[in-house]
Tab-separated table of C-alpha atoms in Angstrom:
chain	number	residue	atom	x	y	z
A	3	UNK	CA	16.637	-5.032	15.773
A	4	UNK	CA	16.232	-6.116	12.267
A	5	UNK	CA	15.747	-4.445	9.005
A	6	UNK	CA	13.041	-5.661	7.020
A	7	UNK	CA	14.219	-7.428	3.907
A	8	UNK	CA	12.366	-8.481	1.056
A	9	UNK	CA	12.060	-11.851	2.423
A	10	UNK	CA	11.088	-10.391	5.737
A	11	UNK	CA	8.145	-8.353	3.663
A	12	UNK	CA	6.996	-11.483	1.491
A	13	UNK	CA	6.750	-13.359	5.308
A	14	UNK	CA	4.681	-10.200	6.380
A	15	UNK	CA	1.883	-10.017	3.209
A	16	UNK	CA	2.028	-13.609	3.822
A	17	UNK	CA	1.017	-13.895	7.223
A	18	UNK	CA	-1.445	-10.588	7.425
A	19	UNK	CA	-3.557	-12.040	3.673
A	20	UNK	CA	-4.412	-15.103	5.757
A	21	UNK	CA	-7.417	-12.237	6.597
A	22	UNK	CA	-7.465	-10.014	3.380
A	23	UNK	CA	-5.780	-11.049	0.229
A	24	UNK	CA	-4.780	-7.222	0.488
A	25	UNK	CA	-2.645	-6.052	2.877
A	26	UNK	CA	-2.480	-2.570	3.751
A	27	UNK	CA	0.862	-0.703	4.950
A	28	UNK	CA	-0.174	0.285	8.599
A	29	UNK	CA	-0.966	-3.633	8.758
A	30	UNK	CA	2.701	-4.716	7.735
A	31	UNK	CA	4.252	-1.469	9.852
A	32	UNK	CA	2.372	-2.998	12.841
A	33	UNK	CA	3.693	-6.604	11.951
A	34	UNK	CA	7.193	-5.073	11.662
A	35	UNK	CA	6.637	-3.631	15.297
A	36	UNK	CA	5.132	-6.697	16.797
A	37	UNK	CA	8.022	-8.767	15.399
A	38	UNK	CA	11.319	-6.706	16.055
A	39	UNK	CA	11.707	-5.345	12.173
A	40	UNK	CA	13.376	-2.030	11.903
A	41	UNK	CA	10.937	-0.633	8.749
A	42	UNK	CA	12.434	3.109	8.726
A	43	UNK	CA	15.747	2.151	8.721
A	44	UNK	CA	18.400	5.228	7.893
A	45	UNK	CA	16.918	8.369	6.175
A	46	UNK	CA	13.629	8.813	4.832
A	47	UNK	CA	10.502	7.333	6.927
A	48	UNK	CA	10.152	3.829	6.093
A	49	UNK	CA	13.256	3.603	3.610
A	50	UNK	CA	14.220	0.277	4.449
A	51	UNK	CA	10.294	-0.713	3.962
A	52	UNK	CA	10.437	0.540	0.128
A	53	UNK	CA	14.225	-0.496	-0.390
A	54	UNK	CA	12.839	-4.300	0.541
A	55	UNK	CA	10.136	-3.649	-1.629
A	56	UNK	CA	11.992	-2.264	-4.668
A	57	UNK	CA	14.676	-5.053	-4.415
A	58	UNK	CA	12.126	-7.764	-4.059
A	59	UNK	CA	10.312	-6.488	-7.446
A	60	UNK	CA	13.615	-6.785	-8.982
A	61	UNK	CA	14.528	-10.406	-8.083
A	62	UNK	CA	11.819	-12.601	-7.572
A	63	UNK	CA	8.391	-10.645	-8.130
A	64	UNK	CA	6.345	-12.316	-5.229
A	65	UNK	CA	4.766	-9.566	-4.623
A	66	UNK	CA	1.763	-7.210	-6.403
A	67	UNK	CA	1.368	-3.672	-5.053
A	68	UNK	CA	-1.426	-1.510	-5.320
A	69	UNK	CA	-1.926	2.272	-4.352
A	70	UNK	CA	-4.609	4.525	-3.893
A	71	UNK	CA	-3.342	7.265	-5.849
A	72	UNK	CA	-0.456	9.708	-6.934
A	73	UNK	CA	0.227	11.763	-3.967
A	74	UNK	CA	2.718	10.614	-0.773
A	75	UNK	CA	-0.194	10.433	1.668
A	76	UNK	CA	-1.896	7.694	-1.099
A	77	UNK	CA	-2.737	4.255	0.860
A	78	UNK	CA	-0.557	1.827	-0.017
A	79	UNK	CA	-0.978	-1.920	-0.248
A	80	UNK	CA	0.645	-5.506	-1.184
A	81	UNK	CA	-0.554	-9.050	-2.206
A	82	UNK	CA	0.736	-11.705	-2.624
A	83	UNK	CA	0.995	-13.153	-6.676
A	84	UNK	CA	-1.146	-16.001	-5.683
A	85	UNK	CA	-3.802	-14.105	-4.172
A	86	UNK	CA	-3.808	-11.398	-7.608
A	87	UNK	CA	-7.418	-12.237	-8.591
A	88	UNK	CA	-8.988	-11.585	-5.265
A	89	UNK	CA	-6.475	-8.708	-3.947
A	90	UNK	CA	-7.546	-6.934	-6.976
A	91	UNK	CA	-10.643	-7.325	-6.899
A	92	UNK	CA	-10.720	-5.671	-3.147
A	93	UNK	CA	-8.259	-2.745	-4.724
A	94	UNK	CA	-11.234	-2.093	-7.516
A	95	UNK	CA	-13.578	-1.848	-4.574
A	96	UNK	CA	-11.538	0.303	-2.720
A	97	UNK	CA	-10.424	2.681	-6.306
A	98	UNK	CA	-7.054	1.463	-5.711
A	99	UNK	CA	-5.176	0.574	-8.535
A	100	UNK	CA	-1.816	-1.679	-9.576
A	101	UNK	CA	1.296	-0.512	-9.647
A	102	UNK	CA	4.373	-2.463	-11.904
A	103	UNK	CA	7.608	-2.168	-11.099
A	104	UNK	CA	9.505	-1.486	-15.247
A	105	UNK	CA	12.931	-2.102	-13.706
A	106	UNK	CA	13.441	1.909	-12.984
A	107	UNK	CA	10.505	3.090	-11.267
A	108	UNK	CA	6.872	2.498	-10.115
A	109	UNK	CA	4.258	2.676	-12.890
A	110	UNK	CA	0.426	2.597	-13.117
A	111	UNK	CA	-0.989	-0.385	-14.586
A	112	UNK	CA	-3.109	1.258	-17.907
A	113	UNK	CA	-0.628	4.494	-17.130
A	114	UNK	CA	-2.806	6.658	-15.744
A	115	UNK	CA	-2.575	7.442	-11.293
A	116	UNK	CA	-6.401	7.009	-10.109
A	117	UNK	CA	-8.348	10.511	-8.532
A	118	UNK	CA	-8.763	9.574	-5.242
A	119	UNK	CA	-12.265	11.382	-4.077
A	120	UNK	CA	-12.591	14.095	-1.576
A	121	UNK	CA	-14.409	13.350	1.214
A	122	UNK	CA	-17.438	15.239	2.247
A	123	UNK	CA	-16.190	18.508	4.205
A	124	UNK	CA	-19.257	18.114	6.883
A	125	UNK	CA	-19.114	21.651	8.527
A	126	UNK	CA	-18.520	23.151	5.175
A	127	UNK	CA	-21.723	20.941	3.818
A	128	UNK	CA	-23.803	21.875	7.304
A	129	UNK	CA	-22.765	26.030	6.813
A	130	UNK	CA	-23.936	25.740	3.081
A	131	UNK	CA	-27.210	23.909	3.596
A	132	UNK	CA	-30.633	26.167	3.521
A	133	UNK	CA	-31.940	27.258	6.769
A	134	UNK	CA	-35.137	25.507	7.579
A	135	UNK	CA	-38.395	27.795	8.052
């Protein structure tokens, strides 16, 4: 099997924004499955996934990403360049925001990691609500 490369992940956004200008990680996992690319690779879960990703932000930049916020369980997304206008556009929708890679690390575009909102708890919501008469 094959490891994903950053050409490999470019081909992936490239072919999955042909139905959203932003492409979600669970979509390019799947397209990793469904075409034979090893995206865990050795060590962490999906290291060879964000190895590809880092080394494509520091060569040819084809690539915007976009998050959901600061924690590991954040959604995570791509687009391609082209696409920028549109993809974030759907990431404002969705209160994702840009990340840019400063040739160390990840950073938020503006600085500041967005709150993601909690969802509703229903059953707490449903205990707390007055008893009808």
């Amino acid at each position: 099997m094959r490891v994903i490369t950053p050409d490999l992940l470019v081909a992936a956004v490239t072919e999955l924004s042909r139905g959203t200008k932003l492409v979600r990680l669970k979509d390019v996992l799947a397209w990793c499955e469904w075409n034979g690319v090893d995206a865990h690779g050795d060590g962490l879960k999906n290291q060879a996934l964000f190895d590809a990703e880092r080394a494509e932000a520091q060569t040819q930049r084809r690539l915007l990403k976009f998050k959901s916020g600061e924690c590991k369980q954040s959604r995570l997304g791509w687009a391609l360049v082209a696409h920028g206008a549109k993809a974030r556009e759907l990431a404002t929708e969705l209160r994702w925001c840009e990340q840019l890679w400063n040739g160390v690390d990840w950073v938020w575009l503006g600085g500041i990691a967005p709150v993601p909102e909690r969802r509703p708890n229903r059953v707490r919501d449903v205990e707390q609500a007055p008893a009808s008469p």
